[in-house]
PDB file of C-alpha atoms in Angstrom:
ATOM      1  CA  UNK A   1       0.000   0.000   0.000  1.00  0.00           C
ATOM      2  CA  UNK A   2       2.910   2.358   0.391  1.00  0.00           C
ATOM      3  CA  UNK A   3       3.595   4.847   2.823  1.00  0.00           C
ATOM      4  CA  UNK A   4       2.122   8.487   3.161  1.00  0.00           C
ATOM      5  CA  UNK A   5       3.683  11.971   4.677  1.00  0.00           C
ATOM      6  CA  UNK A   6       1.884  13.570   7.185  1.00  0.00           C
ATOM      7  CA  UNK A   7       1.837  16.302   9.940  1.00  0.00           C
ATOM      8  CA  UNK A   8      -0.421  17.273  12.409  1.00  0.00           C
ATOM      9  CA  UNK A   9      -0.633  20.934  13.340  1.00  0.00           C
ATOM     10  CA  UNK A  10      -3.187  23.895  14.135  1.00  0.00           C
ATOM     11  CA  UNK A  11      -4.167  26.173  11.931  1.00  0.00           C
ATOM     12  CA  UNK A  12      -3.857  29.950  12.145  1.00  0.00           C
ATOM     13  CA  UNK A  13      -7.215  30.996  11.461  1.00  0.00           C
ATOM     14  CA  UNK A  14      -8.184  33.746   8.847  1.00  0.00           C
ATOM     15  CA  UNK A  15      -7.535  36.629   8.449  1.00  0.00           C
ATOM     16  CA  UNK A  16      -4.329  35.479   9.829  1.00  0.00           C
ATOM     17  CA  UNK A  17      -3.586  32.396   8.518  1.00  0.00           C
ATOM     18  CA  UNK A  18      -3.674  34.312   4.581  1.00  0.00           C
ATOM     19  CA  UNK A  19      -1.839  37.250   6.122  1.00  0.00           C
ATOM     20  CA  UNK A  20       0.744  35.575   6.847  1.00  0.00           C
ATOM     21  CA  UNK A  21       1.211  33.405   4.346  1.00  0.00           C
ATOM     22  CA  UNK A  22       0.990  36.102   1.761  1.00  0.00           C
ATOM     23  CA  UNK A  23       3.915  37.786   3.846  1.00  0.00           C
ATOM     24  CA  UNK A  24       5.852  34.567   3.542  1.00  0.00           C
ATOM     25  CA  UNK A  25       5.307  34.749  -0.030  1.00  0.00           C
ATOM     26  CA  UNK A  26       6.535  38.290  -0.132  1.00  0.00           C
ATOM     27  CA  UNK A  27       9.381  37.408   1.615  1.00  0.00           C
ATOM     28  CA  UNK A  28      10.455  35.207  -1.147  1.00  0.00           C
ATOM     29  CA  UNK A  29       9.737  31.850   0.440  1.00  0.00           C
ATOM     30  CA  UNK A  30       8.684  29.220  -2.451  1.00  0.00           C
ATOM     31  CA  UNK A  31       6.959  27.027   0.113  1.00  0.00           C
ATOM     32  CA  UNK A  32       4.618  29.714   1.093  1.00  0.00           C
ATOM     33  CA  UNK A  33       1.944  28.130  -0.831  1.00  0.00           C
ATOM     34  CA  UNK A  34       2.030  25.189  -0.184  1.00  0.00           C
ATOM     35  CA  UNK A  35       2.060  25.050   3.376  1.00  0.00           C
ATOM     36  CA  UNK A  36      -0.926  26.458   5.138  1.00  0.00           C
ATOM     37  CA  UNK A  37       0.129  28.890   7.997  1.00  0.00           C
ATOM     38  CA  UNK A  38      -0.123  26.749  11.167  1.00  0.00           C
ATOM     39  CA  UNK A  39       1.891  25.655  14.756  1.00  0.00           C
ATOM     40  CA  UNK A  40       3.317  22.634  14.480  1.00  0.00           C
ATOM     41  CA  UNK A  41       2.273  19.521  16.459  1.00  0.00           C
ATOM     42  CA  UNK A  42       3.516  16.870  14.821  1.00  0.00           C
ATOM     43  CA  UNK A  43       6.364  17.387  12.106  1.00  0.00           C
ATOM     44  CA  UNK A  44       6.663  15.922   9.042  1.00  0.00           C
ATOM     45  CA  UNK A  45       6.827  11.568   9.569  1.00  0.00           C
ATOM     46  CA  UNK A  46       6.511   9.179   7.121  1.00  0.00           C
ATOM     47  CA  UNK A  47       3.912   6.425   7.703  1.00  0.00           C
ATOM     48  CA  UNK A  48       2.363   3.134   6.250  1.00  0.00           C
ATOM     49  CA  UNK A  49      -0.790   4.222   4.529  1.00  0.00           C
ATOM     50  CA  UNK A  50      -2.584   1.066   6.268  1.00  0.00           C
ATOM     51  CA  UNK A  51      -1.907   2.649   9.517  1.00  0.00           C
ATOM     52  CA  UNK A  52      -4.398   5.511   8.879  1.00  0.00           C
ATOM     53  CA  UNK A  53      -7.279   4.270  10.241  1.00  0.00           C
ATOM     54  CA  UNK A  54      -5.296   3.618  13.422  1.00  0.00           C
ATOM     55  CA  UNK A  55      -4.046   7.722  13.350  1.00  0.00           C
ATOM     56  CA  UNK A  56      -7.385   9.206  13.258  1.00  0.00           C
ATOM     57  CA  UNK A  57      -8.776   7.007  15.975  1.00  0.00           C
ATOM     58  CA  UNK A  58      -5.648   8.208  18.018  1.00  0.00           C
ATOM     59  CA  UNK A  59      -5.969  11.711  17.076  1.00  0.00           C
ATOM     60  CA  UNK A  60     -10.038  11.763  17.765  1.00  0.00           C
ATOM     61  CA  UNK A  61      -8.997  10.334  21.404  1.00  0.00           C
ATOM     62  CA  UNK A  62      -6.521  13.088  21.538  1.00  0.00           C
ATOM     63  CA  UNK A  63      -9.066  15.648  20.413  1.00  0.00           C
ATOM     64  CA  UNK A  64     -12.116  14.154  22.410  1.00  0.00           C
ATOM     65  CA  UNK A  65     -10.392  14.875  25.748  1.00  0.00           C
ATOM     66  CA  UNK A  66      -8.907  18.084  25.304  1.00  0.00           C
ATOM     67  CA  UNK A  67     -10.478  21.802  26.051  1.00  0.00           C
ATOM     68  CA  UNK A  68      -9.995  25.272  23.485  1.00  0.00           C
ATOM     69  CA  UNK A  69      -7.450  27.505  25.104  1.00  0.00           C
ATOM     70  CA  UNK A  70      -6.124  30.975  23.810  1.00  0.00           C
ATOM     71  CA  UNK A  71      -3.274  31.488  21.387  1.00  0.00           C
ATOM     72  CA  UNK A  72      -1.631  34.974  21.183  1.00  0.00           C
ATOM     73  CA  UNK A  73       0.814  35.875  18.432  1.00  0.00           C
ATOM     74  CA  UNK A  74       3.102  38.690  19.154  1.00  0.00           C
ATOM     75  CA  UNK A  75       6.794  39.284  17.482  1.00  0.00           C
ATOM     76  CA  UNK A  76       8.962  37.878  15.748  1.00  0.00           C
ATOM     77  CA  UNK A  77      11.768  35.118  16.691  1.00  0.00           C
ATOM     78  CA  UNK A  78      14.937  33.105  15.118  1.00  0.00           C
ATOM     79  CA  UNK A  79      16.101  29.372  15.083  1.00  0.00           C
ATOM     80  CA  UNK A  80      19.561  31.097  13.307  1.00  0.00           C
ATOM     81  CA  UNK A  81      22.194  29.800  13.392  1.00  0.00           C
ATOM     82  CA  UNK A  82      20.776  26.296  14.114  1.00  0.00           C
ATOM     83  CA  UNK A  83      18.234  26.294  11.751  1.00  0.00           C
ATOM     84  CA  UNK A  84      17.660  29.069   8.860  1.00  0.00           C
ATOM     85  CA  UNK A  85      14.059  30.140  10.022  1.00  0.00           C
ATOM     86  CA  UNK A  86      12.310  32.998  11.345  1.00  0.00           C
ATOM     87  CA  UNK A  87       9.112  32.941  12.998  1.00  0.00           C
ATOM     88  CA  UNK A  88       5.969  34.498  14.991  1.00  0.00           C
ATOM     89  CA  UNK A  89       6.151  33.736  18.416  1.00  0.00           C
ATOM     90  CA  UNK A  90       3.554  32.100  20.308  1.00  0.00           C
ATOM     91  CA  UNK A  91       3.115  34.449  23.215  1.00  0.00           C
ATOM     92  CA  UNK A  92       0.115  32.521  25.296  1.00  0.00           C
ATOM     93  CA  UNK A  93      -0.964  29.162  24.181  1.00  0.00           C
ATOM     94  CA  UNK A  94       2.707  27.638  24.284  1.00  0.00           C
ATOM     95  CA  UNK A  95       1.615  25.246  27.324  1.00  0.00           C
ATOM     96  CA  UNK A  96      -1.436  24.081  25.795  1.00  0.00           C
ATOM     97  CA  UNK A  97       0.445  23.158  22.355  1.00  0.00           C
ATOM     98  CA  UNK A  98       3.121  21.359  23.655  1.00  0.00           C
ATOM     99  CA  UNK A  99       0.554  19.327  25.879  1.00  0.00           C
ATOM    100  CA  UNK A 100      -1.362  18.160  22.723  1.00  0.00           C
ATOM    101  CA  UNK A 101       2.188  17.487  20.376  1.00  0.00           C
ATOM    102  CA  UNK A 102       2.785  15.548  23.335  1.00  0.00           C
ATOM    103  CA  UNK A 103      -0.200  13.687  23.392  1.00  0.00           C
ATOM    104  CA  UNK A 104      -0.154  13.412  19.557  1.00  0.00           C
ATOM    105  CA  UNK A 105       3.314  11.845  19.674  1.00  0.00           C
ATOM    106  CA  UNK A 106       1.946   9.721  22.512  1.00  0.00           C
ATOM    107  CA  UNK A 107       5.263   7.052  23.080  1.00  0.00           C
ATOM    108  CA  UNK A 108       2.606   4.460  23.150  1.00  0.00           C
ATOM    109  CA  UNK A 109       0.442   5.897  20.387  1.00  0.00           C
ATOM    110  CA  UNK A 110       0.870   5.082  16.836  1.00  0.00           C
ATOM    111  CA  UNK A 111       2.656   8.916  15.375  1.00  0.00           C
ATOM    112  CA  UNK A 112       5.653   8.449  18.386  1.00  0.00           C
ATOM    113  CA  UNK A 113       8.601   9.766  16.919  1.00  0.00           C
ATOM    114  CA  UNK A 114      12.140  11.767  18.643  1.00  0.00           C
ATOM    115  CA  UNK A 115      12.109  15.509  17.749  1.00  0.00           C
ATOM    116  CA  UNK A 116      15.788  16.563  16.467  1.00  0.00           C
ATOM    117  CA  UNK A 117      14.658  19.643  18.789  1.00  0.00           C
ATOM    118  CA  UNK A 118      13.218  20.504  21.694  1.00  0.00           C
ATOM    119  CA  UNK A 119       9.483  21.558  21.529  1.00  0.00           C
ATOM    120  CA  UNK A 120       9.084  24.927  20.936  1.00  0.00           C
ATOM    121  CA  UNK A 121       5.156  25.949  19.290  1.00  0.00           C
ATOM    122  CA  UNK A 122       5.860  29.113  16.649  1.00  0.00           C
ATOM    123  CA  UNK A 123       4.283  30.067  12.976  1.00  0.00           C
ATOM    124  CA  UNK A 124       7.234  30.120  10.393  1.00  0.00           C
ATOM    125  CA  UNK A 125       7.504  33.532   8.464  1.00  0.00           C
ATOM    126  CA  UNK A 126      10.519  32.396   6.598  1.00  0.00           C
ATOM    127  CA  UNK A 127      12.947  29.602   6.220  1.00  0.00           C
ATOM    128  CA  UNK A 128      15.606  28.621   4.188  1.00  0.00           C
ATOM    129  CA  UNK A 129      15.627  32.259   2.057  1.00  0.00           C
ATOM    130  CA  UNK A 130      18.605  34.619   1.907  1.00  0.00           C
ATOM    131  CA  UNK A 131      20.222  36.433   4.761  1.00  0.00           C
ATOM    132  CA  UNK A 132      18.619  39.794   3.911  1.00  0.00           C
ATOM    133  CA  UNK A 133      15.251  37.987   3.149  1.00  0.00           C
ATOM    134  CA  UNK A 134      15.255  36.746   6.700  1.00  0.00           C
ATOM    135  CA  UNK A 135      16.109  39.983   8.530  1.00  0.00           C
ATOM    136  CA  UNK A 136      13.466  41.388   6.977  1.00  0.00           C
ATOM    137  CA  UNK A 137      11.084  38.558   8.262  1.00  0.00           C
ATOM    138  CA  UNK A 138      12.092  39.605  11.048  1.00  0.00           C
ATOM    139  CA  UNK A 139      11.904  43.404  11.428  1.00  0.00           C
ATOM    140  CA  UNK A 140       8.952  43.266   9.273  1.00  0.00           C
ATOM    141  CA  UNK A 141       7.079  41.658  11.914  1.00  0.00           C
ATOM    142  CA  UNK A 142       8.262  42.456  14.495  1.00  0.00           C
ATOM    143  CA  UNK A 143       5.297  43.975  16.208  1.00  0.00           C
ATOM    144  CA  UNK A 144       2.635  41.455  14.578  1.00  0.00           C
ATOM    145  CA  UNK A 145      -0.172  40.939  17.069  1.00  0.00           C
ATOM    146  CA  UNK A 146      -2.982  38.428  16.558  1.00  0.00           C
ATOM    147  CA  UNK A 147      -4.934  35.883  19.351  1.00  0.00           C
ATOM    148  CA  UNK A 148      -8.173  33.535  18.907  1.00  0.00           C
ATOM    149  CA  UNK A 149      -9.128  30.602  20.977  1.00  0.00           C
ATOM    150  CA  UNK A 150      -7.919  27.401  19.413  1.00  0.00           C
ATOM    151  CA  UNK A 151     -10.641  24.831  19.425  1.00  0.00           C
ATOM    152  CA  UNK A 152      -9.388  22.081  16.964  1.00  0.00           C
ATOM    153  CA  UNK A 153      -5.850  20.872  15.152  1.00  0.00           C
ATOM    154  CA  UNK A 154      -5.671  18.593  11.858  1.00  0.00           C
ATOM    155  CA  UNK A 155      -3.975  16.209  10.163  1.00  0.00           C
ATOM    156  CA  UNK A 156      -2.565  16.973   6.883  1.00  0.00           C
ATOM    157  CA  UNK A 157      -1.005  14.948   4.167  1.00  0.00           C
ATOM    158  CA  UNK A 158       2.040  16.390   2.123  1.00  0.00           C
ATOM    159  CA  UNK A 159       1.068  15.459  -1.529  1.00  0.00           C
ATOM    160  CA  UNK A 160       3.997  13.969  -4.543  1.00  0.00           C
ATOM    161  CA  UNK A 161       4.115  17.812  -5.454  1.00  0.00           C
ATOM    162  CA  UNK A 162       5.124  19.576  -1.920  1.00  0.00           C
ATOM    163  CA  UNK A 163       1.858  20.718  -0.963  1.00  0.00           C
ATOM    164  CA  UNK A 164      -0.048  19.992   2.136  1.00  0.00           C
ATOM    165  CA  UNK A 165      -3.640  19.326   2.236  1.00  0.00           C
ATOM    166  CA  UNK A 166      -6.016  18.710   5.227  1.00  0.00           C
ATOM    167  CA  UNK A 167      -7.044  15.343   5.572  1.00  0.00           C
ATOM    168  CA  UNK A 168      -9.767  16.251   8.296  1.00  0.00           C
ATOM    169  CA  UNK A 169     -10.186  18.684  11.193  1.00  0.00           C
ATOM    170  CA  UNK A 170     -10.333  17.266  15.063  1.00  0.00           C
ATOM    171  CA  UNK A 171     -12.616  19.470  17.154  1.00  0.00           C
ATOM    172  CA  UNK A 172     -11.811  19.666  20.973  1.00  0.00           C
ATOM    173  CA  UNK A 173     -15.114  17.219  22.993  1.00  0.00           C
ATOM    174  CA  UNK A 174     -16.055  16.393  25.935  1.00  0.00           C
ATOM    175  CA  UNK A 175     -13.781  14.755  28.042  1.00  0.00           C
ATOM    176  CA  UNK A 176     -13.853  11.013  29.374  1.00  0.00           C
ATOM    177  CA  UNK A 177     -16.341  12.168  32.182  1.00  0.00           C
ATOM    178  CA  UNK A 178     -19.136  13.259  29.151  1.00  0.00           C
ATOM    179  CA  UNK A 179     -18.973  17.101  30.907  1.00  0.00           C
ATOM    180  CA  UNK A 180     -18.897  19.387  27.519  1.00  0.00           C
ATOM    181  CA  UNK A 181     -15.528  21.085  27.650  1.00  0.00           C
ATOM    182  CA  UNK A 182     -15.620  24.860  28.612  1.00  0.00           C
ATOM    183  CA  UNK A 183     -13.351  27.242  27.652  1.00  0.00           C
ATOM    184  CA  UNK A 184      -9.469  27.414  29.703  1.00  0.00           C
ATOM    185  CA  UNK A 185      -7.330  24.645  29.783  1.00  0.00           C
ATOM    186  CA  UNK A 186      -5.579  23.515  32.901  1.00  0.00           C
ATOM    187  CA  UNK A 187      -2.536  24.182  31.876  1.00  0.00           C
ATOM    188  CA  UNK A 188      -2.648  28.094  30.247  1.00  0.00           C
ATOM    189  CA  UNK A 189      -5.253  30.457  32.106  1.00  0.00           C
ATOM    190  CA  UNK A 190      -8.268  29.779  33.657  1.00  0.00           C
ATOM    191  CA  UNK A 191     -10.773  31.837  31.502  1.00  0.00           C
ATOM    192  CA  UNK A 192     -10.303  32.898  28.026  1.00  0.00           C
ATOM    193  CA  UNK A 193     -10.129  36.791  27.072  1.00  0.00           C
ATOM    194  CA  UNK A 194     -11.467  38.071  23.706  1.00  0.00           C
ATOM    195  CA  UNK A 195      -9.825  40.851  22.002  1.00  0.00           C
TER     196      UNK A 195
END
């Protein structure tokens, strides 16, 4: 049956999520359109296609049991000299996305894999573009603000020509007890603020 690409991740949502891809674009990043604007959860791991069926049960668990929680934007941040990226910084919502990649890449579960980094939740801007392009990723956006409550994440499939394309969305449930999930996770803030 072969094997299959895939990442799991949460979307920026619009108007973001075209904002800053269009940057990206601007900044002369080929990628940019082929990548929806997102915070990774789960990076790009090859799989056997058979094992799908297996995946989306796993991620539905994942889903069922977890509560929306509040992701702020705000700045801009490098990987350089490690790694040739710039990013948006995840400001508030960092504790609640490296929860879920770690329930996502569950040792026991069937997407475990070893990071070759440590954790840390951000929306590319740039990567792997000239010198110049990336300082100007960087002061560009440097005061980029933007916050929503995250209530899902997805799994996405990188297709034979580079682009990646939502296999299906996994809202946040109820938890194991059948109580509907409010808003606040246990791990960020206990109420959620709207700008």
């Amino acid at each position: 049956m072969g094997t299959v690409t895939l990442g799991v991740s949460i979307a920026v949502p619009e108007p973001y999520g075209s904002q800053l891809q269009q940057r990206r674009a601007g900044f002369g990043d080929a990628a940019a359109h082929g990548i929806p604007t997102h915070v990774t959860l789960l990076p790009p791991t090859e799989v056997e296609a058979d094992r799908l069926p297996e995946i989306r049960a796993h991620l539905a668990e994942v889903a069922a049991a977890f509560r929306p929680f509040l992701m702020r934007l705000a700045g801009t941040g490098t990987f350089r000299p490690v790694s040739p990226v710039v990013f948006v910084q995840v400001v508030e919502g960092g504790a609640g996305c490296t929860r879920l990649q770690g329930q996502v890449r569950d040792p026991d579960g069937p997407l475990r894999r070893e990071l070759a980094f440590p954790y840390h939740p951000h929306v590319t801007v740039a990567h792997g573009i000239s010198e110049e392009a990336m300082d100007l990723a960087y002061a560009d956006l440097a005061d980029y603000a933007a916050d929503w409550v995250c209530e899902s994440f997805a799994l996405y499939e990188q297709g034979s020509d580079g682009v990646w394309r939502k296999l299906r969305e996994y809202p946040f449930g109820t938890g194991p007890t059948g109580v509907p999930a409010q808003l606040g996770s246990p791990v960020d803030e206990p109420t959620v603020r709207r700008s």
